[in-house]
XYZ file of C-alpha atoms in Angstrom:
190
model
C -122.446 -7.816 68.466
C -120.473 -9.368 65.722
C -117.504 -8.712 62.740
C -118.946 -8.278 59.519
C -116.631 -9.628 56.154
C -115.811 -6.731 53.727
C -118.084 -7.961 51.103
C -115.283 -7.611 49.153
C -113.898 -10.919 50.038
C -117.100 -12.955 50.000
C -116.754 -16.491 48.563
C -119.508 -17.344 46.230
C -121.605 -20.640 47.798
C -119.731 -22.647 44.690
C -116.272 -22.060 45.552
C -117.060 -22.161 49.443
C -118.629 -25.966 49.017
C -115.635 -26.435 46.865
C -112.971 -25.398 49.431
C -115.182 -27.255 51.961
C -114.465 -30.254 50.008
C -111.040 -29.709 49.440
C -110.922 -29.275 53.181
C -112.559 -32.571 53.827
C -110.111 -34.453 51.571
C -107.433 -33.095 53.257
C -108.556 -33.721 56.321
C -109.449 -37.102 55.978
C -105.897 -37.758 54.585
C -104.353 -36.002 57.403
C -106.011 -38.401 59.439
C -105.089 -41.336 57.643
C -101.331 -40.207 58.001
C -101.443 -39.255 61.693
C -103.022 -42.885 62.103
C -100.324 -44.450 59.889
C -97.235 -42.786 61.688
C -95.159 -42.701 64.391
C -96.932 -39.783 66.055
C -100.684 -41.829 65.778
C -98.547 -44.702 67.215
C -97.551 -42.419 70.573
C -101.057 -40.636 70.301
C -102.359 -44.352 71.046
C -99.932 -45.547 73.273
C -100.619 -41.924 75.398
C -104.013 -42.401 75.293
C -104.187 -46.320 76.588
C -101.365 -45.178 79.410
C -99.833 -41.954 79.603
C -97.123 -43.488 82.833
C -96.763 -46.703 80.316
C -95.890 -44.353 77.433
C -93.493 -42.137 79.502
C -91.637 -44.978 80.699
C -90.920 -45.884 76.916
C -89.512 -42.774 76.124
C -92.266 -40.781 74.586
C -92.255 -36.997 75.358
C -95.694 -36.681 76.167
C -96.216 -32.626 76.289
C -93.963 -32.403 72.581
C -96.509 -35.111 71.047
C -99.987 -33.324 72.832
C -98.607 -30.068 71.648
C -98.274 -31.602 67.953
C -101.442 -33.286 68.046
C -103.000 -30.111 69.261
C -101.808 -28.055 66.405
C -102.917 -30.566 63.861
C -106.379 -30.547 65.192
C -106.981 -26.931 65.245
C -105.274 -26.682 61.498
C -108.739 -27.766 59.945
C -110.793 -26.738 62.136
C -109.223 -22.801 61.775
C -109.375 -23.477 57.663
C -113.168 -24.743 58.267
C -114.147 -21.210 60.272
C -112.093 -19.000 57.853
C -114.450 -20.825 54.981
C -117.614 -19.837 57.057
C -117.090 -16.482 57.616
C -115.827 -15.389 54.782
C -119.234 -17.433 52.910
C -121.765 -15.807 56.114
C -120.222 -12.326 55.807
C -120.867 -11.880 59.713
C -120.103 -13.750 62.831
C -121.331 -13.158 66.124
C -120.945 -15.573 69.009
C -124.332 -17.474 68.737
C -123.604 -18.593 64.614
C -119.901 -19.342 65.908
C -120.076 -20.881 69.025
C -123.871 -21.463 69.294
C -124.987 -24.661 71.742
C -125.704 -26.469 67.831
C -122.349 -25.470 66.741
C -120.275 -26.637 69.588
C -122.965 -30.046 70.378
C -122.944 -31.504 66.529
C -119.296 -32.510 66.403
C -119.162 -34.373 69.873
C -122.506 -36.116 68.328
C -121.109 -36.696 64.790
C -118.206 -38.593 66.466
C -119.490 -40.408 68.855
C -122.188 -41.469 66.203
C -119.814 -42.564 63.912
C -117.794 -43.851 66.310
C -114.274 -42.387 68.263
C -110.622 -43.417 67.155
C -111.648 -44.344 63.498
C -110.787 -42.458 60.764
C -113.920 -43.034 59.272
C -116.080 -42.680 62.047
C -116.181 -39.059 62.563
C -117.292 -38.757 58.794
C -120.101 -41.326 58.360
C -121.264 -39.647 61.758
C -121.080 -36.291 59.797
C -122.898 -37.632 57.033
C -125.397 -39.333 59.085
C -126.235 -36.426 61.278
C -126.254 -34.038 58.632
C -129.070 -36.089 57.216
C -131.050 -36.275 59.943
C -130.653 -32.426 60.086
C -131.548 -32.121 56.650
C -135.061 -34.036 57.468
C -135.867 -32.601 60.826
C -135.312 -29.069 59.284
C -136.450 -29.365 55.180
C -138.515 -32.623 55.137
C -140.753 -32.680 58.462
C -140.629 -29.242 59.416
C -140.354 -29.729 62.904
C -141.495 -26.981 65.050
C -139.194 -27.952 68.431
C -135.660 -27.562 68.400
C -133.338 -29.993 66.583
C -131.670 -30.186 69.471
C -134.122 -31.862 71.521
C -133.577 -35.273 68.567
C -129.865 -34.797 69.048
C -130.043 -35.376 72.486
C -131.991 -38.631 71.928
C -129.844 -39.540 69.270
C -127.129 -39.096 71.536
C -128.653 -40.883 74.766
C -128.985 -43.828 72.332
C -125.579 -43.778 71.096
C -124.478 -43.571 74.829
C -126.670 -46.702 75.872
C -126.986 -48.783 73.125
C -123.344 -48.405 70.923
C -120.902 -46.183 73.125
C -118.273 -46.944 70.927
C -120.282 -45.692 68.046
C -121.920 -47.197 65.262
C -118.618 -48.011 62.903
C -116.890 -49.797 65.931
C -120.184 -51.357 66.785
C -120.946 -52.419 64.074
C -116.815 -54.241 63.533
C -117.825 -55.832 66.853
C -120.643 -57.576 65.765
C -118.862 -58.797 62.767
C -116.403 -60.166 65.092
C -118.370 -61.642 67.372
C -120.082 -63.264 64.446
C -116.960 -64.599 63.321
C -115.421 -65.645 66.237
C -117.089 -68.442 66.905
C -116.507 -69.804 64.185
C -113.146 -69.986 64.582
C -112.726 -71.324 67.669
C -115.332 -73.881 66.767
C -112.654 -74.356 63.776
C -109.860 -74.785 66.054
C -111.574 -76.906 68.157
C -112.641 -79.334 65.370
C -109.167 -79.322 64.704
C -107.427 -80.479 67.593
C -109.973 -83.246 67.995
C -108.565 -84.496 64.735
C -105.203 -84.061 64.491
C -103.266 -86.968 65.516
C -101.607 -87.813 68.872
């Protein structure tokens, strides 16, 4: 059981990537906004303490509501650009256990509350994809790696790799500076 697209209004596979990449420019930039502004600024302050944020004014069902509506936005754009490229959707190619699993993975991959991090989780789980499916030829289920890939992720970098990875750096550079500081206030003068 499915809904078949009047093959009338097929996209070709060209101008389907090319939407598809439209899409993902826009919304990476909507991102980048919503990060930037005064609603990524309540987002965050709802998400570290929703009692915290209502006491500061913040009308916390207006902002979920907004934030709700700018998620589905691409996300409704990305499924219009899939049917009408498939021609048919039934419930396993829309809301198959691979379909609804691979975004969850891609962000926590790439790493949760980065702009960045959902897409170089995309990119990087897409290419595993690409090497179970075209390069190995892997007779189990895909599935099977994403759930190691995603145990991993879980024990070793629960942030995700991006915010892992900016922790290290820190880390790295930390001591330095408080080695610098402390150099410092040996020397400076009483």
């Amino acid at each position: 059981f499915g809904i078949y697209v009047n093959p009338r209004h097929y996209l070709s596979l060209h101008l389907a990537y090319s939407l598809s990449l439209a899409l993902l420019i826009f919304s990476v930039g909507m991102n980048l906004w919503v990060a930037r502004s005064r609603l990524g600024l309540a987002v965050n302050a709802i998400r570290e303490s929703e009692l915290a944020a209502a006491a500061i004014g913040i009308n916390r069902l207006q902002i979920k509501r907004r934030t709700l509506l700018l998620s589905a936005f691409p996300s409704a754009l990305a499924g219009a650009i899939f049917a009408l490229q498939a021609g048919y959707i039934d419930v396993d190619a829309a809301m198959g256990v691979d379909k609804t699993l691979l975004p969850v993975i891609m962000a926590m991959v790439g790493g949760s509350g980065l702009v960045a991090g959902p897409l170089v989780g995309g990119v990087t789980v897409r290419g595993v994809d690409i090497v179970l499916k075209n390069y190995l030829h892997l007779t189990f289920p895909a599935l099977a790696i994403y759930g190691i890939i995603l145990m991993m992720i879980g024990l070793l970098m629960p942030e995700g790799s991006l915010t892992g990875l900016q922790r290290r750096r820190g880390s790295m550079v930390q001591p330095a500076s408080v080695g610098a500081s402390a150099e410092m206030d040996r020397t400076a003068p009483r």
